Amino acid sequence: MSNILIVGGSRGIGAAAVRTFRSGGDNVVFTYHRSELEADALRQETGAIPVRCDVKHSDSVKIAVDKAISEMGSIDVLICNAAIADFNLITEITESRWEEIISTNLSGVFYAIRHVLPSMISRKSGCIITVSSMWGEVGASCEVAYSASKAGVIGLTKALAKEVGPSGIRVNCVSPGMIDTDMNKDVDDSAVSEIADETPLGRVGQAEEVAAVMKYLASDDASFITGQVIPVNGGLI
Ligand code: NDP
């Protein structure tokens, strides 16, 4: 049984991760930002503990981390899942939207890790799982800010794995392909079908399929894996 903090656990892949870890008997604290009703329903369904947090702000993340430690005693596994997507030509992205995407998707990961790491280092053990995207690996047209933020998450993961490996802490990244969640609700059906057709497995993925990889990376079965980017994309890239 482990103590898990899932940052961005109210919907989609994060909510699937809450269910997966809880069904395995782990203690789970998860954060939500806007989806209070969904977070409360997930609490009732799974017994996991929700805490409000805006990852764009370091202080808000610290409150969530402190709450997780006070509820569970420690954090064995940190999952940095919160993110927003944006579809726009680079010439149309405003500077404030750029800042919002980088703050949420990249700085938010930095804040969570910075607030959790000291306790992991003092215990000389821990597991951190970041969430990138196949677009962070290969880039997506009209998703320059999102792709840049997710490429940053990959760089952060690889560098941090080297830095904290000697402290017994593993850091890995899950890199999903197209997954059926709210994040893609504005993508038109023909674009989704096109991606499914180009995918060797012939479909988009489900949130539970990403959560299963998180569960594996958090387990002792992955005890010699660190600094890696694990694609969950049906073979698309
Ligand atoms: P969803 O849009 O379904 O959920 C996003 C989650 O992030 C929600 O729990 C949301 O909380 C949280 N969040 C967003 N902004 C903030 C914020 N400022 N502070 C705190 N929490 C925030 O996305 P997915 O489940 O699809 O995506 C999960 C992860 O997987 C993301 O990192 C995404 O980039 C990545 N990914 C997803 C893919 C896909 O096709 N779905 C493909 C590749 C990567 P709330 O609702 O409470 O505001």
PDB file of N, CA, C and O in Angstrom, residues 13 80-90 93-94 97-107 109 130-154 173-179 181-184 187 195 210 232:
ATOM      1  N   ILE A  13      -7.772  11.296 -17.423  1.00  0.00           N
ATOM      2  CA  ILE A  13      -6.710  10.348 -17.069  1.00  0.00           C
ATOM      3  C   ILE A  13      -6.436  10.390 -15.563  1.00  0.00           C
ATOM      4  O   ILE A  13      -6.229   9.352 -14.930  1.00  0.00           O
ATOM      5  N   CYS A  80       2.179  14.022 -11.634  1.00  0.00           N
ATOM      6  CA  CYS A  80       1.952  15.393 -12.119  1.00  0.00           C
ATOM      7  C   CYS A  80       1.180  15.308 -13.430  1.00  0.00           C
ATOM      8  O   CYS A  80       1.773  15.152 -14.506  1.00  0.00           O
ATOM      9  N   ASN A  81      -0.132  15.395 -13.348  1.00  0.00           N
ATOM     10  CA  ASN A  81      -1.001  15.104 -14.490  1.00  0.00           C
ATOM     11  C   ASN A  81      -1.732  16.339 -15.025  1.00  0.00           C
ATOM     12  O   ASN A  81      -2.182  16.347 -16.167  1.00  0.00           O
ATOM     13  N   ALA A  82      -1.871  17.391 -14.217  1.00  0.00           N
ATOM     14  CA  ALA A  82      -2.706  18.531 -14.620  1.00  0.00           C
ATOM     15  C   ALA A  82      -2.137  19.232 -15.851  1.00  0.00           C
ATOM     16  O   ALA A  82      -0.931  19.456 -15.947  1.00  0.00           O
ATOM     17  N   ALA A  83      -3.013  19.554 -16.765  1.00  0.00           N
ATOM     18  CA  ALA A  83      -2.579  20.307 -17.951  1.00  0.00           C
ATOM     19  C   ALA A  83      -3.792  20.854 -18.681  1.00  0.00           C
ATOM     20  O   ALA A  83      -4.920  20.402 -18.468  1.00  0.00           O
ATOM     21  N   ILE A  84      -3.527  21.834 -19.544  1.00  0.00           N
ATOM     22  CA  ILE A  84      -4.556  22.343 -20.458  1.00  0.00           C
ATOM     23  C   ILE A  84      -4.011  22.257 -21.877  1.00  0.00           C
ATOM     24  O   ILE A  84      -2.788  22.301 -22.086  1.00  0.00           O
ATOM     25  N   ALA A  85      -4.928  22.134 -22.835  1.00  0.00           N
ATOM     26  CA  ALA A  85      -4.519  22.089 -24.238  1.00  0.00           C
ATOM     27  C   ALA A  85      -4.967  23.361 -24.937  1.00  0.00           C
ATOM     28  O   ALA A  85      -5.812  24.096 -24.415  1.00  0.00           O
ATOM     29  N   ASP A  86      -4.409  23.603 -26.089  1.00  0.00           N
ATOM     30  CA  ASP A  86      -4.769  24.804 -26.835  1.00  0.00           C
ATOM     31  C   ASP A  86      -4.530  24.532 -28.318  1.00  0.00           C
ATOM     32  O   ASP A  86      -3.508  23.963 -28.677  1.00  0.00           O
ATOM     33  N   PHE A  87      -5.509  24.896 -29.140  1.00  0.00           N
ATOM     34  CA  PHE A  87      -5.349  24.691 -30.582  1.00  0.00           C
ATOM     35  C   PHE A  87      -5.391  26.062 -31.244  1.00  0.00           C
ATOM     36  O   PHE A  87      -6.430  26.706 -31.265  1.00  0.00           O
ATOM     37  N   ASN A  88      -4.251  26.506 -31.730  1.00  0.00           N
ATOM     38  CA  ASN A  88      -4.183  27.832 -32.328  1.00  0.00           C
ATOM     39  C   ASN A  88      -2.917  27.971 -33.160  1.00  0.00           C
ATOM     40  O   ASN A  88      -1.887  27.384 -32.824  1.00  0.00           O
ATOM     41  N   LEU A  89      -3.009  28.772 -34.204  1.00  0.00           N
ATOM     42  CA  LEU A  89      -1.793  29.131 -34.934  1.00  0.00           C
ATOM     43  C   LEU A  89      -0.889  29.939 -34.013  1.00  0.00           C
ATOM     44  O   LEU A  89      -1.379  30.710 -33.184  1.00  0.00           O
ATOM     45  N   ILE A  90       0.415  29.804 -34.191  1.00  0.00           N
ATOM     46  CA  ILE A  90       1.320  30.540 -33.299  1.00  0.00           C
ATOM     47  C   ILE A  90       1.097  32.053 -33.417  1.00  0.00           C
ATOM     48  O   ILE A  90       1.225  32.790 -32.441  1.00  0.00           O
ATOM     49  N   ILE A  93      -1.698  33.007 -30.930  1.00  0.00           N
ATOM     50  CA  ILE A  93      -1.592  32.791 -29.481  1.00  0.00           C
ATOM     51  C   ILE A  93      -1.188  34.101 -28.814  1.00  0.00           C
ATOM     52  O   ILE A  93      -0.161  34.686 -29.157  1.00  0.00           O
ATOM     53  N   THR A  94      -1.980  34.545 -27.857  1.00  0.00           N
ATOM     54  CA  THR A  94      -1.611  35.766 -27.148  1.00  0.00           C
ATOM     55  C   THR A  94      -0.496  35.439 -26.141  1.00  0.00           C
ATOM     56  O   THR A  94      -0.328  34.275 -25.744  1.00  0.00           O
ATOM     57  N   ARG A  97      -1.982  33.859 -23.037  1.00  0.00           N
ATOM     58  CA  ARG A  97      -2.364  32.456 -23.190  1.00  0.00           C
ATOM     59  C   ARG A  97      -1.100  31.565 -23.179  1.00  0.00           C
ATOM     60  O   ARG A  97      -1.104  30.488 -22.585  1.00  0.00           O
ATOM     61  N   TRP A  98      -0.046  32.041 -23.856  1.00  0.00           N
ATOM     62  CA  TRP A  98       1.232  31.306 -23.809  1.00  0.00           C
ATOM     63  C   TRP A  98       1.678  31.097 -22.357  1.00  0.00           C
ATOM     64  O   TRP A  98       2.002  29.989 -21.947  1.00  0.00           O
ATOM     65  N   GLU A  99       1.649  32.186 -21.586  1.00  0.00           N
ATOM     66  CA  GLU A  99       2.075  32.103 -20.171  1.00  0.00           C
ATOM     67  C   GLU A  99       1.192  31.123 -19.403  1.00  0.00           C
ATOM     68  O   GLU A  99       1.680  30.369 -18.560  1.00  0.00           O
ATOM     69  N   GLU A 100      -0.110  31.160 -19.690  1.00  0.00           N
ATOM     70  CA  GLU A 100      -1.031  30.279 -18.961  1.00  0.00           C
ATOM     71  C   GLU A 100      -0.720  28.806 -19.257  1.00  0.00           C
ATOM     72  O   GLU A 100      -0.719  27.957 -18.344  1.00  0.00           O
ATOM     73  N   ILE A 101      -0.435  28.512 -20.511  1.00  0.00           N
ATOM     74  CA  ILE A 101      -0.158  27.115 -20.888  1.00  0.00           C
ATOM     75  C   ILE A 101       1.163  26.653 -20.269  1.00  0.00           C
ATOM     76  O   ILE A 101       1.239  25.563 -19.684  1.00  0.00           O
ATOM     77  N   ILE A 102       2.186  27.488 -20.360  1.00  0.00           N
ATOM     78  CA  ILE A 102       3.491  27.090 -19.799  1.00  0.00           C
ATOM     79  C   ILE A 102       3.396  27.016 -18.269  1.00  0.00           C
ATOM     80  O   ILE A 102       3.940  26.094 -17.651  1.00  0.00           O
ATOM     81  N   SER A 103       2.685  27.954 -17.640  1.00  0.00           N
ATOM     82  CA  SER A 103       2.544  27.924 -16.170  1.00  0.00           C
ATOM     83  C   SER A 103       1.821  26.670 -15.717  1.00  0.00           C
ATOM     84  O   SER A 103       2.214  26.039 -14.741  1.00  0.00           O
ATOM     85  N   THR A 104       0.743  26.331 -16.416  1.00  0.00           N
ATOM     86  CA  THR A 104      -0.047  25.162 -16.004  1.00  0.00           C
ATOM     87  C   THR A 104       0.720  23.867 -16.294  1.00  0.00           C
ATOM     88  O   THR A 104       0.867  23.006 -15.420  1.00  0.00           O
ATOM     89  N   ASN A 105       1.196  23.727 -17.514  1.00  0.00           N
ATOM     90  CA  ASN A 105       1.707  22.426 -17.965  1.00  0.00           C
ATOM     91  C   ASN A 105       3.152  22.161 -17.560  1.00  0.00           C
ATOM     92  O   ASN A 105       3.542  21.003 -17.448  1.00  0.00           O
ATOM     93  N   LEU A 106       3.942  23.230 -17.374  1.00  0.00           N
ATOM     94  CA  LEU A 106       5.355  23.008 -17.066  1.00  0.00           C
ATOM     95  C   LEU A 106       5.726  23.529 -15.674  1.00  0.00           C
ATOM     96  O   LEU A 106       6.242  22.780 -14.843  1.00  0.00           O
ATOM     97  N   SER A 107       5.406  24.808 -15.393  1.00  0.00           N
ATOM     98  CA  SER A 107       5.746  25.331 -14.061  1.00  0.00           C
ATOM     99  C   SER A 107       4.986  24.577 -12.982  1.00  0.00           C
ATOM    100  O   SER A 107       5.521  24.328 -11.895  1.00  0.00           O
ATOM    101  N   VAL A 109       4.295  21.491 -12.853  1.00  0.00           N
ATOM    102  CA  VAL A 109       5.045  20.251 -12.567  1.00  0.00           C
ATOM    103  C   VAL A 109       6.240  20.582 -11.669  1.00  0.00           C
ATOM    104  O   VAL A 109       6.505  19.893 -10.675  1.00  0.00           O
ATOM    105  N   THR A 130       5.614  12.011 -14.318  1.00  0.00           N
ATOM    106  CA  THR A 130       5.150  13.187 -15.040  1.00  0.00           C
ATOM    107  C   THR A 130       4.323  12.716 -16.241  1.00  0.00           C
ATOM    108  O   THR A 130       4.388  11.550 -16.635  1.00  0.00           O
ATOM    109  N   VAL A 131       3.554  13.649 -16.805  1.00  0.00           N
ATOM    110  CA  VAL A 131       2.725  13.295 -17.961  1.00  0.00           C
ATOM    111  C   VAL A 131       3.041  14.269 -19.094  1.00  0.00           C
ATOM    112  O   VAL A 131       2.792  15.474 -18.981  1.00  0.00           O
ATOM    113  N   SER A 132       3.610  13.739 -20.151  1.00  0.00           N
ATOM    114  CA  SER A 132       3.870  14.552 -21.336  1.00  0.00           C
ATOM    115  C   SER A 132       2.780  14.251 -22.361  1.00  0.00           C
ATOM    116  O   SER A 132       1.602  14.104 -22.022  1.00  0.00           O
ATOM    117  N   SER A 133       3.162  14.125 -23.606  1.00  0.00           N
ATOM    118  CA  SER A 133       2.229  13.858 -24.701  1.00  0.00           C
ATOM    119  C   SER A 133       3.068  13.464 -25.906  1.00  0.00           C
ATOM    120  O   SER A 133       4.227  13.878 -26.021  1.00  0.00           O
ATOM    121  N   MET A 134       2.460  12.701 -26.813  1.00  0.00           N
ATOM    122  CA  MET A 134       3.231  12.410 -28.044  1.00  0.00           C
ATOM    123  C   MET A 134       3.587  13.708 -28.762  1.00  0.00           C
ATOM    124  O   MET A 134       4.593  13.784 -29.450  1.00  0.00           O
ATOM    125  N   TRP A 135       2.773  14.762 -28.562  1.00  0.00           N
ATOM    126  CA  TRP A 135       3.097  16.034 -29.221  1.00  0.00           C
ATOM    127  C   TRP A 135       4.328  16.690 -28.585  1.00  0.00           C
ATOM    128  O   TRP A 135       5.005  17.484 -29.219  1.00  0.00           O
ATOM    129  N   GLY A 136       4.610  16.358 -27.350  1.00  0.00           N
ATOM    130  CA  GLY A 136       5.858  16.822 -26.731  1.00  0.00           C
ATOM    131  C   GLY A 136       7.073  16.107 -27.297  1.00  0.00           C
ATOM    132  O   GLY A 136       8.187  16.598 -27.220  1.00  0.00           O
ATOM    133  N   GLU A 137       6.832  14.918 -27.885  1.00  0.00           N
ATOM    134  CA  GLU A 137       7.925  14.166 -28.503  1.00  0.00           C
ATOM    135  C   GLU A 137       8.147  14.594 -29.955  1.00  0.00           C
ATOM    136  O   GLU A 137       9.284  14.757 -30.381  1.00  0.00           O
ATOM    137  N   VAL A 138       7.053  14.771 -30.710  1.00  0.00           N
ATOM    138  CA  VAL A 138       7.218  15.018 -32.153  1.00  0.00           C
ATOM    139  C   VAL A 138       6.668  16.371 -32.611  1.00  0.00           C
ATOM    140  O   VAL A 138       6.907  16.759 -33.750  1.00  0.00           O
ATOM    141  N   GLY A 139       5.943  17.085 -31.733  1.00  0.00           N
ATOM    142  CA  GLY A 139       5.391  18.393 -32.120  1.00  0.00           C
ATOM    143  C   GLY A 139       4.093  18.249 -32.896  1.00  0.00           C
ATOM    144  O   GLY A 139       3.943  17.329 -33.702  1.00  0.00           O
ATOM    145  N   ALA A 140       3.143  19.141 -32.632  1.00  0.00           N
ATOM    146  CA  ALA A 140       1.873  19.146 -33.374  1.00  0.00           C
ATOM    147  C   ALA A 140       1.636  20.527 -33.959  1.00  0.00           C
ATOM    148  O   ALA A 140       1.770  21.536 -33.268  1.00  0.00           O
ATOM    149  N   SER A 141       1.258  20.562 -35.230  1.00  0.00           N
ATOM    150  CA  SER A 141       0.870  21.818 -35.860  1.00  0.00           C
ATOM    151  C   SER A 141      -0.320  22.408 -35.104  1.00  0.00           C
ATOM    152  O   SER A 141      -1.229  21.670 -34.685  1.00  0.00           O
ATOM    153  N   CYS A 142      -0.337  23.707 -34.919  1.00  0.00           N
ATOM    154  CA  CYS A 142      -1.397  24.421 -34.192  1.00  0.00           C
ATOM    155  C   CYS A 142      -1.441  24.084 -32.704  1.00  0.00           C
ATOM    156  O   CYS A 142      -2.423  24.372 -32.029  1.00  0.00           O
ATOM    157  N   GLU A 143      -0.391  23.457 -32.217  1.00  0.00           N
ATOM    158  CA  GLU A 143      -0.284  23.205 -30.774  1.00  0.00           C
ATOM    159  C   GLU A 143       1.148  23.501 -30.329  1.00  0.00           C
ATOM    160  O   GLU A 143       1.766  22.711 -29.621  1.00  0.00           O
ATOM    161  N   VAL A 144       1.668  24.635 -30.778  1.00  0.00           N
ATOM    162  CA  VAL A 144       3.066  24.963 -30.484  1.00  0.00           C
ATOM    163  C   VAL A 144       3.290  25.138 -28.984  1.00  0.00           C
ATOM    164  O   VAL A 144       4.248  24.595 -28.423  1.00  0.00           O
ATOM    165  N   ALA A 145       2.392  25.875 -28.324  1.00  0.00           N
ATOM    166  CA  ALA A 145       2.591  26.121 -26.887  1.00  0.00           C
ATOM    167  C   ALA A 145       2.458  24.823 -26.097  1.00  0.00           C
ATOM    168  O   ALA A 145       3.281  24.518 -25.227  1.00  0.00           O
ATOM    169  N   TYR A 146       1.429  24.044 -26.422  1.00  0.00           N
ATOM    170  CA  TYR A 146       1.222  22.766 -25.734  1.00  0.00           C
ATOM    171  C   TYR A 146       2.410  21.837 -25.993  1.00  0.00           C
ATOM    172  O   TYR A 146       2.952  21.231 -25.056  1.00  0.00           O
ATOM    173  N   SER A 147       2.846  21.742 -27.251  1.00  0.00           N
ATOM    174  CA  SER A 147       3.975  20.856 -27.575  1.00  0.00           C
ATOM    175  C   SER A 147       5.234  21.308 -26.851  1.00  0.00           C
ATOM    176  O   SER A 147       5.991  20.466 -26.324  1.00  0.00           O
ATOM    177  N   ALA A 148       5.460  22.613 -26.793  1.00  0.00           N
ATOM    178  CA  ALA A 148       6.654  23.133 -26.108  1.00  0.00           C
ATOM    179  C   ALA A 148       6.606  22.806 -24.621  1.00  0.00           C
ATOM    180  O   ALA A 148       7.595  22.377 -24.014  1.00  0.00           O
ATOM    181  N   SER A 149       5.417  22.981 -24.018  1.00  0.00           N
ATOM    182  CA  SER A 149       5.301  22.697 -22.579  1.00  0.00           C
ATOM    183  C   SER A 149       5.543  21.220 -22.306  1.00  0.00           C
ATOM    184  O   SER A 149       6.203  20.850 -21.336  1.00  0.00           O
ATOM    185  N   LYS A 150       5.047  20.363 -23.191  1.00  0.00           N
ATOM    186  CA  LYS A 150       5.167  18.922 -22.968  1.00  0.00           C
ATOM    187  C   LYS A 150       6.578  18.423 -23.287  1.00  0.00           C
ATOM    188  O   LYS A 150       7.051  17.459 -22.669  1.00  0.00           O
ATOM    189  N   ALA A 151       7.263  19.073 -24.240  1.00  0.00           N
ATOM    190  CA  ALA A 151       8.674  18.752 -24.474  1.00  0.00           C
ATOM    191  C   ALA A 151       9.482  19.160 -23.236  1.00  0.00           C
ATOM    192  O   ALA A 151      10.436  18.466 -22.833  1.00  0.00           O
ATOM    193  N   GLY A 152       9.087  20.272 -22.620  1.00  0.00           N
ATOM    194  CA  GLY A 152       9.752  20.712 -21.383  1.00  0.00           C
ATOM    195  C   GLY A 152       9.603  19.693 -20.273  1.00  0.00           C
ATOM    196  O   GLY A 152      10.542  19.441 -19.507  1.00  0.00           O
ATOM    197  N   VAL A 153       8.430  19.083 -20.193  1.00  0.00           N
ATOM    198  CA  VAL A 153       8.196  18.057 -19.159  1.00  0.00           C
ATOM    199  C   VAL A 153       9.140  16.869 -19.369  1.00  0.00           C
ATOM    200  O   VAL A 153       9.669  16.298 -18.408  1.00  0.00           O
ATOM    201  N   ILE A 154       9.393  16.527 -20.625  1.00  0.00           N
ATOM    202  CA  ILE A 154      10.311  15.407 -20.901  1.00  0.00           C
ATOM    203  C   ILE A 154      11.738  15.779 -20.466  1.00  0.00           C
ATOM    204  O   ILE A 154      12.421  14.988 -19.801  1.00  0.00           O
ATOM    205  N   CYS A 173       8.251   9.408 -17.077  1.00  0.00           N
ATOM    206  CA  CYS A 173       7.221  10.192 -17.772  1.00  0.00           C
ATOM    207  C   CYS A 173       6.337   9.249 -18.582  1.00  0.00           C
ATOM    208  O   CYS A 173       6.841   8.356 -19.266  1.00  0.00           O
ATOM    209  N   VAL A 174       5.035   9.477 -18.522  1.00  0.00           N
ATOM    210  CA  VAL A 174       4.092   8.769 -19.380  1.00  0.00           C
ATOM    211  C   VAL A 174       3.729   9.717 -20.520  1.00  0.00           C
ATOM    212  O   VAL A 174       3.418  10.887 -20.281  1.00  0.00           O
ATOM    213  N   SER A 175       3.774   9.219 -21.729  1.00  0.00           N
ATOM    214  CA  SER A 175       3.516  10.088 -22.885  1.00  0.00           C
ATOM    215  C   SER A 175       2.358   9.533 -23.722  1.00  0.00           C
ATOM    216  O   SER A 175       2.566   8.718 -24.623  1.00  0.00           O
ATOM    217  N   PRO A 176       1.134   9.983 -23.402  1.00  0.00           N
ATOM    218  CA  PRO A 176      -0.026   9.414 -24.114  1.00  0.00           C
ATOM    219  C   PRO A 176      -0.152   9.918 -25.551  1.00  0.00           C
ATOM    220  O   PRO A 176       0.265  11.035 -25.886  1.00  0.00           O
ATOM    221  N   GLY A 177      -0.777   9.072 -26.374  1.00  0.00           N
ATOM    222  CA  GLY A 177      -1.276   9.504 -27.676  1.00  0.00           C
ATOM    223  C   GLY A 177      -2.672  10.074 -27.479  1.00  0.00           C
ATOM    224  O   GLY A 177      -2.988  10.584 -26.398  1.00  0.00           O
ATOM    225  N   MET A 178      -3.521   9.984 -28.509  1.00  0.00           N
ATOM    226  CA  MET A 178      -4.869  10.561 -28.316  1.00  0.00           C
ATOM    227  C   MET A 178      -5.712   9.647 -27.426  1.00  0.00           C
ATOM    228  O   MET A 178      -5.906   8.469 -27.719  1.00  0.00           O
ATOM    229  N   ILE A 179      -6.200  10.246 -26.340  1.00  0.00           N
ATOM    230  CA  ILE A 179      -6.981   9.511 -25.344  1.00  0.00           C
ATOM    231  C   ILE A 179      -8.374  10.142 -25.277  1.00  0.00           C
ATOM    232  O   ILE A 179      -8.508  11.376 -25.346  1.00  0.00           O
ATOM    233  N   THR A 181     -10.856  11.748 -23.711  1.00  0.00           N
ATOM    234  CA  THR A 181     -11.189  12.535 -22.510  1.00  0.00           C
ATOM    235  C   THR A 181     -11.737  13.888 -22.953  1.00  0.00           C
ATOM    236  O   THR A 181     -11.717  14.225 -24.136  1.00  0.00           O
ATOM    237  N   ASP A 182     -12.148  14.679 -21.964  1.00  0.00           N
ATOM    238  CA  ASP A 182     -12.650  16.037 -22.256  1.00  0.00           C
ATOM    239  C   ASP A 182     -11.626  16.890 -23.007  1.00  0.00           C
ATOM    240  O   ASP A 182     -11.999  17.843 -23.685  1.00  0.00           O
ATOM    241  N   MET A 183     -10.342  16.577 -22.818  1.00  0.00           N
ATOM    242  CA  MET A 183      -9.315  17.408 -23.460  1.00  0.00           C
ATOM    243  C   MET A 183      -9.504  17.465 -24.971  1.00  0.00           C
ATOM    244  O   MET A 183      -9.140  18.442 -25.619  1.00  0.00           O
ATOM    245  N   ASN A 184     -10.105  16.399 -25.526  1.00  0.00           N
ATOM    246  CA  ASN A 184     -10.289  16.340 -26.981  1.00  0.00           C
ATOM    247  C   ASN A 184     -11.728  16.603 -27.411  1.00  0.00           C
ATOM    248  O   ASN A 184     -12.091  16.321 -28.549  1.00  0.00           O
ATOM    249  N   VAL A 187     -12.122  18.636 -30.498  1.00  0.00           N
ATOM    250  CA  VAL A 187     -11.508  18.147 -31.745  1.00  0.00           C
ATOM    251  C   VAL A 187     -12.625  17.525 -32.581  1.00  0.00           C
ATOM    252  O   VAL A 187     -13.404  16.718 -32.075  1.00  0.00           O
ATOM    253  N   ILE A 195      -6.890  10.257 -36.856  1.00  0.00           N
ATOM    254  CA  ILE A 195      -5.824   9.796 -35.951  1.00  0.00           C
ATOM    255  C   ILE A 195      -6.010   8.307 -35.636  1.00  0.00           C
ATOM    256  O   ILE A 195      -5.051   7.533 -35.644  1.00  0.00           O
ATOM    257  N   VAL A 210      -3.853   4.504 -19.740  1.00  0.00           N
ATOM    258  CA  VAL A 210      -2.734   5.339 -19.282  1.00  0.00           C
ATOM    259  C   VAL A 210      -2.521   5.131 -17.783  1.00  0.00           C
ATOM    260  O   VAL A 210      -1.386   4.992 -17.309  1.00  0.00           O
ATOM    261  N   VAL A 232       2.272   5.765 -24.630  1.00  0.00           N
ATOM    262  CA  VAL A 232       1.013   4.996 -24.553  1.00  0.00           C
ATOM    263  C   VAL A 232       0.144   5.530 -25.683  1.00  0.00           C
ATOM    264  O   VAL A 232      -0.766   6.335 -25.475  1.00  0.00           O
TER     265      VAL A 232
END
